[in-house]
Coordinates of C-alpha atoms in Angstrom, one line a residue:
Chain A
M1 CA 0.0 0.0 0.0
D2 CA 1.5 3.3 -1.0
A3 CA 1.7 6.4 1.3
L4 CA -1.4 8.1 -0.1
A5 CA -3.5 4.9 0.3
A6 CA -2.2 4.4 3.8
S7 CA -3.1 8.0 4.7
H8 CA -6.7 7.5 3.4
P9 CA -7.8 4.1 4.5
V10 CA -11.1 3.1 2.9
D11 CA -13.6 2.6 5.7
Q12 CA -16.2 0.0 5.6
A13 CA -19.1 2.3 4.9
V14 CA -17.4 3.6 1.8
R15 CA -16.7 0.1 0.6
L16 CA -20.3 -0.8 1.0
E17 CA -21.3 2.4 -1.0
V18 CA -18.9 1.4 -3.8
Q19 CA -20.2 -2.2 -3.9
D20 CA -23.7 -0.8 -4.1
L21 CA -22.8 1.5 -7.0
I22 CA -21.2 -1.3 -9.0
A23 CA -24.2 -3.6 -8.3
R24 CA -26.7 -0.9 -9.3
Y25 CA -24.7 -0.4 -12.6
A26 CA -25.1 -4.0 -13.6
D27 CA -28.7 -4.1 -12.4
A28 CA -29.7 -1.0 -14.4
I29 CA -28.3 -2.4 -17.6
D30 CA -29.4 -6.1 -17.2
Q31 CA -32.9 -5.1 -16.2
D32 CA -33.3 -2.7 -19.2
R33 CA -33.5 0.4 -17.0
L34 CA -30.8 2.0 -19.2
E35 CA -32.1 5.5 -18.4
E36 CA -30.7 5.0 -14.9
W37 CA -27.2 4.2 -16.2
P38 CA -26.0 7.7 -16.9
E39 CA -27.2 8.9 -13.5
L40 CA -24.6 6.7 -11.9
F41 CA -21.9 9.0 -13.2
V42 CA -20.9 12.5 -12.2
E43 CA -21.7 15.2 -14.8
K44 CA -18.1 15.6 -16.0
C45 CA -17.3 11.9 -16.3
R46 CA -15.3 9.6 -18.5
Y47 CA -16.6 6.3 -19.9
L48 CA -14.5 4.2 -22.3
I49 CA -14.7 0.7 -23.7
T50 CA -11.3 -0.5 -24.8
S51 CA -9.5 -3.9 -25.2
A52 CA -6.6 -5.2 -23.2
E53 CA -4.5 -5.1 -26.3
S54 CA -5.2 -1.4 -27.0
D55 CA -4.9 -0.6 -23.4
A56 CA -1.4 -2.2 -23.2
E57 CA -0.4 -0.3 -26.3
G58 CA -1.6 3.0 -24.9
L59 CA -4.1 3.6 -27.7
P60 CA -6.7 6.2 -26.7
H61 CA -9.7 5.1 -28.8
G62 CA -12.7 3.3 -27.4
V63 CA -15.5 1.7 -29.2
I64 CA -17.7 3.8 -26.9
Y65 CA -16.2 7.0 -25.5
A66 CA -18.0 9.7 -23.5
D67 CA -16.6 12.6 -21.5
S68 CA -20.0 13.8 -20.1
R69 CA -23.1 12.5 -18.6
G70 CA -24.9 14.1 -21.5
M71 CA -23.1 11.8 -24.0
L72 CA -24.2 8.8 -21.9
R73 CA -27.8 10.0 -22.0
D74 CA -27.4 10.4 -25.8
R75 CA -26.2 6.8 -26.0
V76 CA -29.4 5.7 -24.3
S77 CA -31.7 7.8 -26.4
A78 CA -30.0 6.6 -29.6
L79 CA -30.6 3.1 -28.5
R80 CA -34.2 3.8 -27.7
E81 CA -35.0 6.1 -30.7
A82 CA -32.5 5.7 -33.5
N83 CA -30.4 2.5 -33.7
I84 CA -31.7 -0.7 -35.1
Y85 CA -30.7 -3.8 -33.3
E86 CA -32.5 -7.1 -32.5
P87 CA -33.9 -7.4 -29.0
Q88 CA -31.3 -8.7 -26.7
R89 CA -30.3 -8.6 -23.0
Y90 CA -27.1 -8.9 -21.0
R91 CA -26.4 -10.7 -17.8
H92 CA -23.5 -9.2 -15.9
V93 CA -21.6 -11.4 -13.5
V94 CA -19.2 -9.1 -11.5
G95 CA -16.6 -10.6 -9.2
P96 CA -15.2 -9.3 -6.0
I97 CA -14.2 -5.6 -5.9
V98 CA -10.8 -4.2 -5.0
V99 CA -11.2 -0.7 -3.5
E100 CA -8.2 1.5 -3.0
A101 CA -8.0 5.0 -1.6
E102 CA -7.1 7.8 -3.9
S103 CA -7.9 11.1 -2.2
E104 CA -10.1 12.5 0.6
T105 CA -13.1 12.4 -1.8
T106 CA -12.3 9.7 -4.3
V107 CA -11.4 6.0 -4.4
K108 CA -10.2 3.7 -7.1
A109 CA -11.9 0.3 -7.7
R110 CA -11.3 -2.7 -9.9
S111 CA -13.7 -5.5 -10.6
H112 CA -13.8 -8.4 -13.1
F113 CA -16.8 -9.1 -15.2
L114 CA -18.5 -11.5 -17.5
V115 CA -21.3 -10.4 -19.8
V116 CA -23.6 -13.1 -21.2
R117 CA -25.7 -11.9 -24.2
T118 CA -29.0 -13.5 -25.0
M119 CA -30.8 -12.7 -28.2
H120 CA -34.5 -12.7 -28.7
T121 CA -34.0 -15.9 -30.8
G122 CA -32.8 -17.6 -27.6
D123 CA -29.2 -17.8 -28.7
T124 CA -26.9 -17.2 -25.7
M125 CA -23.2 -16.4 -25.8
L126 CA -20.4 -15.3 -23.6
F127 CA -20.3 -11.8 -25.1
A128 CA -17.5 -10.1 -23.2
S129 CA -15.1 -10.6 -20.3
G130 CA -12.7 -8.1 -18.7
I131 CA -12.1 -5.6 -16.0
Y132 CA -13.7 -2.4 -14.8
R133 CA -11.2 0.2 -13.7
D134 CA -13.1 2.9 -11.8
R135 CA -12.6 6.2 -10.1
I136 CA -15.4 7.0 -7.8
D137 CA -16.5 10.2 -6.1
V138 CA -17.3 9.2 -2.5
S139 CA -17.9 12.7 -1.2
H140 CA -21.7 12.3 -1.5
V141 CA -24.1 9.5 -0.9
P142 CA -24.9 7.8 -3.1
C143 CA -21.4 7.8 -4.7
R144 CA -20.9 8.1 -8.4
F145 CA -18.5 7.1 -11.1
I146 CA -16.0 9.8 -12.2
E147 CA -14.5 7.4 -14.6
R148 CA -15.2 3.9 -15.7
I149 CA -12.8 2.2 -18.1
V150 CA -14.1 -1.1 -19.4
V151 CA -11.1 -3.2 -20.6
T152 CA -12.3 -6.2 -22.5
D153 CA -10.0 -9.3 -22.7
S154 CA -10.7 -9.8 -26.4
H155 CA -10.3 -7.2 -29.2
K156 CA -13.2 -8.9 -31.1
I157 CA -16.8 -7.9 -30.7
D158 CA -19.5 -10.2 -32.0
T159 CA -21.9 -8.5 -34.6
L160 CA -22.4 -5.2 -32.7
L161 CA -22.2 -3.6 -29.3
A162 CA -25.4 -1.8 -28.7
I163 CA -26.1 -1.9 -25.0
P164 CA -23.1 -0.6 -23.0
L165 CA -21.0 -3.1 -21.1
Chain B
M1 CA -16.5 -44.2 -63.0
Q2 CA -17.5 -42.1 -66.0
Q3 CA -19.4 -39.5 -64.0
S4 CA -16.4 -38.7 -61.7
E5 CA -14.1 -38.5 -64.8
Q6 CA -16.5 -36.0 -66.3
T7 CA -16.6 -34.0 -63.1
S8 CA -12.8 -33.8 -62.9
H9 CA -12.6 -32.3 -66.4
Q10 CA -15.3 -29.7 -65.9
S11 CA -14.6 -26.2 -64.6
P12 CA -15.4 -26.1 -60.9
H13 CA -19.1 -26.0 -59.9
Q14 CA -20.4 -22.5 -59.6
V15 CA -23.6 -20.9 -58.6
A16 CA -25.8 -20.2 -61.7
W17 CA -26.8 -16.6 -62.4
P18 CA -30.4 -16.0 -63.6
S19 CA -29.2 -13.5 -66.2
S20 CA -26.2 -12.0 -67.8
G21 CA -27.0 -8.6 -66.5
L22 CA -26.1 -7.1 -63.2
T23 CA -29.5 -6.5 -61.7
R24 CA -30.0 -10.0 -60.2
V25 CA -27.9 -11.7 -57.6
P26 CA -28.6 -15.4 -56.8
F27 CA -29.0 -15.8 -53.0
R28 CA -27.0 -19.0 -53.1
I29 CA -23.9 -16.9 -53.8
Y30 CA -23.8 -16.2 -50.1
S31 CA -24.3 -19.8 -48.8
D32 CA -22.6 -22.1 -51.2
A33 CA -19.4 -23.7 -49.8
D34 CA -17.9 -24.6 -53.2
Q35 CA -18.4 -21.1 -54.4
Y36 CA -16.6 -19.8 -51.3
A37 CA -13.7 -22.2 -51.8
L38 CA -13.4 -21.0 -55.5
E39 CA -13.4 -17.4 -54.4
Q40 CA -10.3 -18.0 -52.3
E41 CA -8.5 -19.2 -55.4
R42 CA -9.8 -16.8 -58.0
I43 CA -10.2 -13.7 -56.0
F44 CA -8.0 -13.6 -52.9
K45 CA -5.1 -15.6 -54.5
G46 CA -6.0 -14.2 -57.9
P47 CA -5.3 -10.9 -59.7
T48 CA -6.2 -8.6 -56.8
W49 CA -4.4 -6.4 -54.4
S50 CA -5.4 -7.1 -50.8
Y51 CA -4.9 -4.6 -48.0
L52 CA -2.4 -5.9 -45.4
C53 CA -1.7 -3.1 -42.9
L54 CA -0.4 0.4 -42.5
A55 CA 3.2 1.3 -43.0
V56 CA 3.1 3.2 -39.7
E57 CA 2.3 0.0 -37.8
L58 CA 5.8 -1.3 -38.7
P59 CA 8.0 1.7 -38.1
N60 CA 11.3 -0.1 -37.2
P61 CA 13.4 -2.7 -38.8
G62 CA 12.4 -6.1 -37.4
D63 CA 8.8 -5.1 -36.8
Y64 CA 6.3 -7.6 -38.0
L65 CA 2.6 -8.2 -37.8
V66 CA 0.1 -10.9 -38.7
T67 CA -2.7 -10.3 -41.2
S68 CA -4.7 -12.2 -43.8
V69 CA -5.3 -12.4 -47.6
G70 CA -8.6 -14.1 -47.8
E71 CA -8.3 -16.9 -45.2
I72 CA -4.5 -17.2 -45.8
P73 CA -2.5 -16.1 -42.8
V74 CA 0.2 -13.6 -43.9
V75 CA 3.1 -11.9 -42.1
V76 CA 4.3 -8.4 -43.0
A77 CA 7.8 -7.6 -41.8
R78 CA 10.2 -4.7 -42.1
S79 CA 13.7 -5.9 -43.0
P80 CA 16.9 -4.6 -41.5
T81 CA 17.3 -2.4 -44.6
G82 CA 13.8 -0.9 -44.2
E83 CA 11.8 -2.5 -46.9
L84 CA 8.5 -4.3 -46.3
N85 CA 8.1 -7.9 -47.1
A86 CA 5.1 -10.2 -46.9
F87 CA 5.0 -14.0 -46.9
V88 CA 2.6 -16.7 -45.8
N89 CA 2.7 -17.3 -42.1
R90 CA 3.4 -21.0 -42.6
C91 CA 6.6 -22.9 -42.1
A92 CA 8.0 -24.4 -45.3
H93 CA 8.8 -27.6 -43.4
R94 CA 5.6 -29.0 -41.9
G95 CA 3.2 -26.1 -42.4
S96 CA 3.0 -24.8 -38.8
L97 CA 2.1 -21.2 -38.1
L98 CA 5.3 -19.3 -37.7
C99 CA 4.4 -16.0 -35.9
L100 CA 2.1 -16.8 -33.0
K101 CA 1.8 -13.2 -31.7
R102 CA -0.3 -10.6 -33.6
R103 CA 2.7 -8.2 -33.7
G104 CA 6.3 -8.0 -32.5
N105 CA 9.9 -7.3 -33.3
A106 CA 12.5 -9.9 -34.2
D107 CA 15.8 -10.4 -36.0
A108 CA 14.6 -13.7 -37.5
I109 CA 11.5 -15.8 -37.5
T110 CA 11.9 -19.2 -36.1
C111 CA 9.3 -22.0 -36.1
V112 CA 8.6 -23.3 -32.6
Y113 CA 8.0 -26.8 -34.0
H114 CA 11.4 -27.9 -35.4
G115 CA 13.4 -24.7 -35.2
W116 CA 13.6 -23.8 -38.9
S117 CA 14.4 -20.1 -39.1
Y118 CA 13.9 -17.4 -41.7
D119 CA 15.1 -13.9 -42.3
L120 CA 12.6 -11.0 -42.5
A121 CA 12.3 -11.4 -46.3
G122 CA 11.0 -15.0 -45.8
N123 CA 14.3 -16.8 -46.9
L124 CA 15.2 -20.0 -45.1
T125 CA 18.4 -19.3 -43.2
G126 CA 18.6 -22.1 -40.7
V127 CA 17.5 -25.7 -40.2
A128 CA 17.9 -27.3 -36.8
F129 CA 20.3 -30.3 -36.9
E130 CA 20.8 -29.8 -40.6
R131 CA 24.1 -31.8 -40.4
G132 CA 22.6 -34.2 -37.9
V133 CA 23.8 -35.0 -34.4
K134 CA 27.2 -36.6 -34.0
R135 CA 27.3 -37.3 -37.7
Q136 CA 24.0 -39.2 -37.6
G137 CA 20.8 -38.1 -39.3
G138 CA 20.6 -34.6 -40.8
M139 CA 19.5 -33.4 -44.2
P140 CA 20.6 -35.3 -47.3
Q141 CA 23.2 -33.8 -49.6
E142 CA 20.5 -32.7 -52.2
F143 CA 18.7 -30.6 -49.6
R144 CA 18.9 -26.9 -50.6
R145 CA 17.7 -24.2 -48.2
S146 CA 17.0 -21.9 -51.2
E147 CA 14.3 -24.3 -52.4
H148 CA 12.4 -24.0 -49.1
N149 CA 11.8 -20.3 -48.6
L150 CA 8.5 -19.0 -47.4
R151 CA 5.8 -18.4 -50.0
K152 CA 6.2 -14.7 -50.8
L153 CA 3.7 -12.0 -51.8
R154 CA 4.2 -8.9 -53.9
V155 CA 4.0 -5.8 -51.7
A156 CA 3.1 -2.3 -52.7
E157 CA 2.5 0.9 -50.7
F158 CA 0.2 3.8 -51.4
C159 CA -0.3 6.7 -49.0
G160 CA 0.9 4.6 -46.1
L161 CA -1.4 1.7 -47.0
I162 CA 0.3 -1.6 -47.6
F163 CA -1.2 -4.0 -50.1
G164 CA -0.1 -7.5 -51.1
S165 CA -0.8 -9.9 -54.0
F166 CA -0.1 -13.5 -54.9
D167 CA -0.3 -12.6 -58.6
Q168 CA 3.0 -11.9 -60.2
D169 CA 1.5 -10.6 -63.4
L170 CA -1.0 -8.1 -61.9
P171 CA -0.4 -4.5 -62.9
D172 CA 1.0 -2.2 -60.2
L173 CA -1.1 -1.0 -57.3
E174 CA -1.8 2.5 -58.6
T175 CA -3.0 1.1 -61.9
Y176 CA -5.2 -1.3 -59.9
L177 CA -6.7 1.6 -57.9
G178 CA -7.2 3.8 -60.9
P179 CA -6.6 7.5 -61.0
E180 CA -9.9 8.6 -59.5
I181 CA -9.9 6.2 -56.6
A182 CA -6.2 6.9 -56.0
A183 CA -6.9 10.7 -55.8
R184 CA -9.7 10.0 -53.3
I185 CA -7.3 8.1 -51.1
Q186 CA -4.8 10.9 -51.3
R187 CA -7.5 13.4 -50.4
V188 CA -7.8 11.8 -47.0
L189 CA -4.4 10.2 -46.3
R190 CA -2.3 13.1 -47.2
Q191 CA -0.2 13.4 -44.0
P192 CA 1.8 10.9 -41.9
L193 CA -0.7 8.8 -39.9
K194 CA -1.1 7.9 -36.3
V195 CA -3.0 4.8 -35.0
L196 CA -5.6 5.8 -32.4
G197 CA -7.1 2.4 -31.9
R198 CA -8.1 -1.0 -33.2
T199 CA -11.2 -3.2 -32.9
T200 CA -12.4 -6.3 -34.7
Q201 CA -16.1 -6.8 -35.5
V202 CA -17.1 -10.4 -36.1
L203 CA -19.8 -10.4 -38.8
P204 CA -22.4 -13.3 -38.9
N205 CA -22.4 -13.3 -42.7
N206 CA -20.6 -14.1 -45.9
W207 CA -17.9 -11.5 -46.8
K208 CA -19.7 -10.3 -49.9
L209 CA -22.7 -9.2 -47.9
Y210 CA -20.5 -6.7 -46.0
F211 CA -18.7 -5.5 -49.1
E212 CA -22.0 -4.9 -50.9
N213 CA -23.3 -3.1 -47.8
V214 CA -20.4 -0.7 -47.7
K215 CA -20.8 0.1 -51.4
D216 CA -24.6 0.5 -51.0
S217 CA -25.4 4.2 -50.9
Y218 CA -29.2 3.4 -51.1
H219 CA -29.5 2.1 -47.6
A220 CA -27.4 4.6 -45.8
S221 CA -30.0 7.2 -44.8
I222 CA -32.8 4.6 -44.4
L223 CA -31.2 2.0 -42.1
H224 CA -29.1 4.6 -40.2
L225 CA -31.2 7.2 -38.5
F226 CA -28.2 9.1 -37.2
F227 CA -27.2 10.1 -40.7
T228 CA -30.5 11.7 -41.4
T229 CA -31.2 13.4 -38.1
F230 CA -27.9 15.2 -37.9
E231 CA -27.5 15.9 -41.6
I232 CA -24.2 14.1 -41.8
S233 CA -25.3 12.6 -45.0
R234 CA -28.6 12.5 -46.9
L235 CA -29.5 11.2 -50.3
S236 CA -30.8 14.7 -51.1
N237 CA -27.4 16.3 -50.3
K238 CA -24.9 17.1 -53.0
G239 CA -22.6 14.3 -53.6
G240 CA -22.1 11.4 -55.8
I241 CA -20.4 8.1 -56.5
I242 CA -17.3 7.3 -58.4
I243 CA -17.0 3.8 -59.8
A244 CA -13.9 2.4 -61.4
D245 CA -14.3 1.1 -65.0
D246 CA -14.1 -2.6 -63.9
G247 CA -16.6 -1.9 -61.1
G248 CA -14.3 -3.2 -58.3
N249 CA -13.3 0.1 -56.6
H250 CA -15.6 2.9 -55.7
A251 CA -15.9 6.1 -53.6
A252 CA -19.1 7.7 -52.4
Y253 CA -19.1 11.2 -50.9
S254 CA -21.5 13.8 -49.7
I255 CA -21.3 17.5 -49.0
M256 CA -23.3 18.9 -46.1
D257 CA -26.1 21.2 -47.1
R258 CA -28.0 22.5 -44.1
T259 CA -30.7 24.2 -46.2
I260 CA -32.5 21.0 -47.0
G261 CA -35.1 20.0 -44.5
N262 CA -36.8 16.7 -43.8
A263 CA -39.7 17.3 -46.2
E264 CA -38.5 14.9 -48.9
Y265 CA -38.2 12.2 -46.3
R266 CA -41.5 13.0 -44.6
E267 CA -43.3 12.6 -47.9
Q268 CA -42.1 9.1 -48.1
A269 CA -43.0 8.6 -44.4
L270 CA -39.7 7.0 -43.8
R271 CA -39.0 5.8 -40.3
S272 CA -35.8 7.8 -40.3
A273 CA -37.4 11.3 -40.4
K274 CA -37.4 12.3 -36.8
D275 CA -36.9 16.0 -36.5
D276 CA -37.5 16.1 -32.7
Y277 CA -34.5 14.0 -31.9
R278 CA -31.7 16.1 -30.5
L279 CA -28.5 15.3 -28.8
E280 CA -27.8 16.6 -25.3
D281 CA -24.0 16.8 -26.0
A282 CA -23.5 17.4 -29.7
S283 CA -19.7 17.2 -29.6
V284 CA -20.0 13.8 -31.2
V285 CA -21.0 15.4 -34.5
E286 CA -19.0 18.6 -34.2
G287 CA -16.5 18.4 -37.0
V288 CA -14.1 20.8 -38.6
D289 CA -13.6 20.9 -42.4
E290 CA -9.9 19.9 -42.1
L291 CA -9.6 18.9 -45.7
G292 CA -11.1 22.2 -46.9
D293 CA -13.5 20.8 -49.5
G294 CA -16.8 20.6 -47.5
I295 CA -17.0 16.9 -48.0
T296 CA -18.4 15.5 -44.8
M297 CA -18.5 11.8 -45.7
Q298 CA -16.4 9.7 -48.0
I299 CA -16.6 5.9 -48.1
L300 CA -14.1 4.3 -50.5
T301 CA -13.6 0.6 -51.3
V302 CA -10.9 -1.3 -53.0
F303 CA -11.9 -4.8 -54.2
P304 CA -12.0 -7.3 -52.6
G305 CA -11.9 -6.2 -49.0
F306 CA -10.5 -2.7 -48.2
V307 CA -12.5 0.3 -46.9
L308 CA -11.3 3.8 -46.2
Q309 CA -13.8 5.9 -44.3
Q310 CA -14.0 9.6 -43.5
H311 CA -17.0 10.8 -41.5
L312 CA -16.4 14.4 -40.5
N313 CA -13.0 14.0 -38.7
S314 CA -13.4 10.3 -38.0
I315 CA -10.9 8.5 -40.3
A316 CA -10.6 4.7 -40.3
V317 CA -9.5 1.8 -42.5
R318 CA -11.4 -1.5 -42.4
Q319 CA -10.0 -4.8 -43.6
L320 CA -12.7 -7.4 -44.5
V321 CA -11.5 -11.0 -43.9
P322 CA -13.6 -14.0 -44.9
R323 CA -13.7 -16.6 -42.1
G324 CA -16.0 -19.3 -43.7
V325 CA -19.0 -19.2 -46.0
D326 CA -21.2 -17.6 -43.4
R327 CA -18.7 -15.6 -41.2
S328 CA -16.3 -12.8 -41.7
E329 CA -14.3 -10.3 -39.7
L330 CA -14.0 -6.6 -40.1
A331 CA -10.7 -5.3 -38.6
W332 CA -11.0 -1.5 -37.9
T333 CA -8.0 0.7 -37.5
I334 CA -9.0 4.2 -36.2
L335 CA -6.7 6.9 -37.4
G336 CA -5.4 10.4 -36.8
F337 CA -2.5 12.3 -38.2
A338 CA 0.9 12.4 -36.6
D339 CA 0.8 16.2 -36.2
D340 CA -2.8 16.4 -34.7
D341 CA -3.0 18.6 -31.6
A342 CA -4.7 17.4 -28.5
A343 CA -8.0 19.1 -29.5
M344 CA -8.1 17.3 -32.9
T345 CA -7.3 14.0 -31.3
E346 CA -10.1 14.5 -28.8
R347 CA -12.5 15.4 -31.7
R348 CA -11.5 12.3 -33.6
L349 CA -12.0 10.1 -30.5
K350 CA -15.5 11.5 -29.9
Q351 CA -16.5 11.2 -33.5
A352 CA -15.3 7.6 -33.4
N353 CA -18.6 7.0 -31.6
L354 CA -20.2 7.2 -35.0
V355 CA -18.4 4.2 -36.4
G356 CA -17.2 0.8 -35.4
P357 CA -19.2 -2.1 -33.8
A358 CA -20.9 0.4 -31.4
G359 CA -21.1 3.2 -33.9
Y360 CA -24.2 5.3 -34.0
I361 CA -24.1 5.2 -37.8
S362 CA -22.6 1.8 -38.4
M363 CA -23.6 -0.6 -35.8
E364 CA -26.5 -1.7 -37.9
D365 CA -24.1 -2.7 -40.7
G366 CA -22.8 -5.4 -38.4
A367 CA -26.2 -7.0 -38.1
V368 CA -27.9 -6.5 -41.5
G369 CA -25.6 -8.9 -43.3
G370 CA -26.7 -11.5 -40.8
F371 CA -30.3 -10.8 -41.5
V372 CA -29.7 -11.7 -45.2
Q373 CA -27.6 -14.7 -44.3
R374 CA -30.3 -16.1 -42.0
A375 CA -33.0 -15.4 -44.5
V376 CA -31.4 -17.0 -47.5
H377 CA -30.4 -20.1 -45.6
G378 CA -32.3 -23.1 -46.9
L379 CA -34.2 -21.3 -49.6
D380 CA -31.4 -19.9 -51.7
H381 CA -32.6 -20.6 -55.3
D382 CA -34.2 -17.1 -55.6
A383 CA -32.4 -14.0 -56.6
G384 CA -32.1 -10.5 -55.1
V385 CA -32.8 -7.3 -57.2
L386 CA -30.4 -4.5 -57.9
M387 CA -32.3 -2.1 -60.2
M388 CA -32.0 1.2 -58.2
G389 CA -30.6 3.8 -60.5
G390 CA -30.7 1.6 -63.6
S391 CA -28.7 -1.4 -64.7
D392 CA -25.2 -0.1 -65.3
T393 CA -22.1 0.7 -63.2
R394 CA -21.3 4.2 -64.3
S395 CA -20.3 6.9 -61.9
Q396 CA -23.3 9.0 -60.8
E397 CA -24.0 12.5 -59.4
F398 CA -26.6 11.1 -57.0
R399 CA -26.7 8.3 -54.4
A400 CA -30.2 6.9 -54.8
T401 CA -28.6 4.1 -56.8
E402 CA -27.1 0.7 -56.5
A403 CA -24.6 1.3 -59.3
S404 CA -21.6 0.6 -57.0
V405 CA -23.1 -2.7 -55.8
R406 CA -23.6 -3.7 -59.4
G407 CA -20.0 -2.7 -59.9
F408 CA -19.0 -5.2 -57.3
W409 CA -20.7 -8.0 -59.1
K410 CA -19.2 -6.9 -62.4
K411 CA -15.7 -7.3 -61.0
Y412 CA -16.7 -10.5 -59.1
R413 CA -18.1 -12.2 -62.2
A414 CA -15.1 -11.2 -64.4
L415 CA -12.7 -12.7 -61.9
M416 CA -14.8 -15.8 -61.2
D417 CA -15.5 -16.2 -64.9
V418 CA -19.2 -16.7 -64.4

């Protein structure tokens, strides 16, 4: 544990808040309450879906990239109003969460995920696996994402990525 | 048996075409395994230039990467003296894959199986235990390393794009592109490039369905609502399509005209006319006219599987790779220029939300080929119709046409001799 983390130990109440945020994230997406998804982020946020390969190479592009809550809301309205894709749902399985102190008001979190995608035809596949790298504002309750970097293990995406990971 | 003798002397089985014209496409062309196998021979290994990679991806001597020509795995490597070479990623000894990593840097390429090693031009330079062990075994006297080099491809570069071909007699790359298409590539790729990202989209369809889709200017403002709503491209805008004489290569472009409303669309009661749809954060479509010609969209293809795309400031190349009769992969490389400032890079990254597997204006293209593939399955003796804009493959000043899709089939049928 580095000096900063040691000087700001993450207390149990904050850990529970962070766990709750990460759980609500998956619940909002998997239960098709996408409109709740942007509200889990602070206004000036950062959301990026990249791959482990691109991440290791330091490439900045993401298949989805947003730097504001407005862009996340636009993503949802585009999915609702504009984009054509077959009905489908995700099931997130999120593993244990590592929480580390960052500052008086923020923490860093890492968690591993699997996303299973089921199409309206009944076809089910393991759609994505990877890690969430989060920075979370814990100055208010409920806490919110300042940044969520989704790093997928594979650089391949089957057919299309409509619903966010 | 007489029948099998006859079969062996016939030209390979091919899907029959309902007419000699270009306005019908037999659905079976997307699902027939024999046709697919023949395409590998006559198109991908035939007289075509296939996109391999970007020169900027191999900046240093010893850099290599793995790519494909059709289904054939190919290595591109930069030699110690700086030239680019391409060869099949297959050991000349027992046929094992040589390079197992997607990219790397090496002095030589050595097969993990039996240790045969090659220089970065694909020449065999070492055979493990060539003289045997303790004077026993080893290669016979008549063995010549020079007879066991890797199978090499011709390599050509244009505007930082690297193409390869198995055909030794094919005209040079610029001739293959044609002057109009070459000029349209130069228009976009006119500065040193920088790779911003990569992603690969797995398409649940035959490769031809994607290549038709990307040449199809008819569907763009109908399937993709984002185009229409934000006036990035409309059929009613100024623009046009340039089609090479042989039909294989094309470029479609549009020039933004904010004076045209949604009236034309509303008349047709198209689903895509939604004037009330507005973005909360419009930075995703805020482009600057960096090329100075007002062209907001240019989609360009080089037969059989290369796409260069410019949407506003979002620039990408796409490599279409067949992976079986009903499967293909689209490898995207998202680009900027080496001298972009931070604001331009940020602009490109935001506009990249428009394209790719999660792109506002291209995610549908990942699925629509699969819709055709699933629908032709099992009932593939019918034919599709390509009559929009006439029956020819001439360049046109409008985009309510399927001329460039017909161009694809013109080139395809010439190469397949069908």
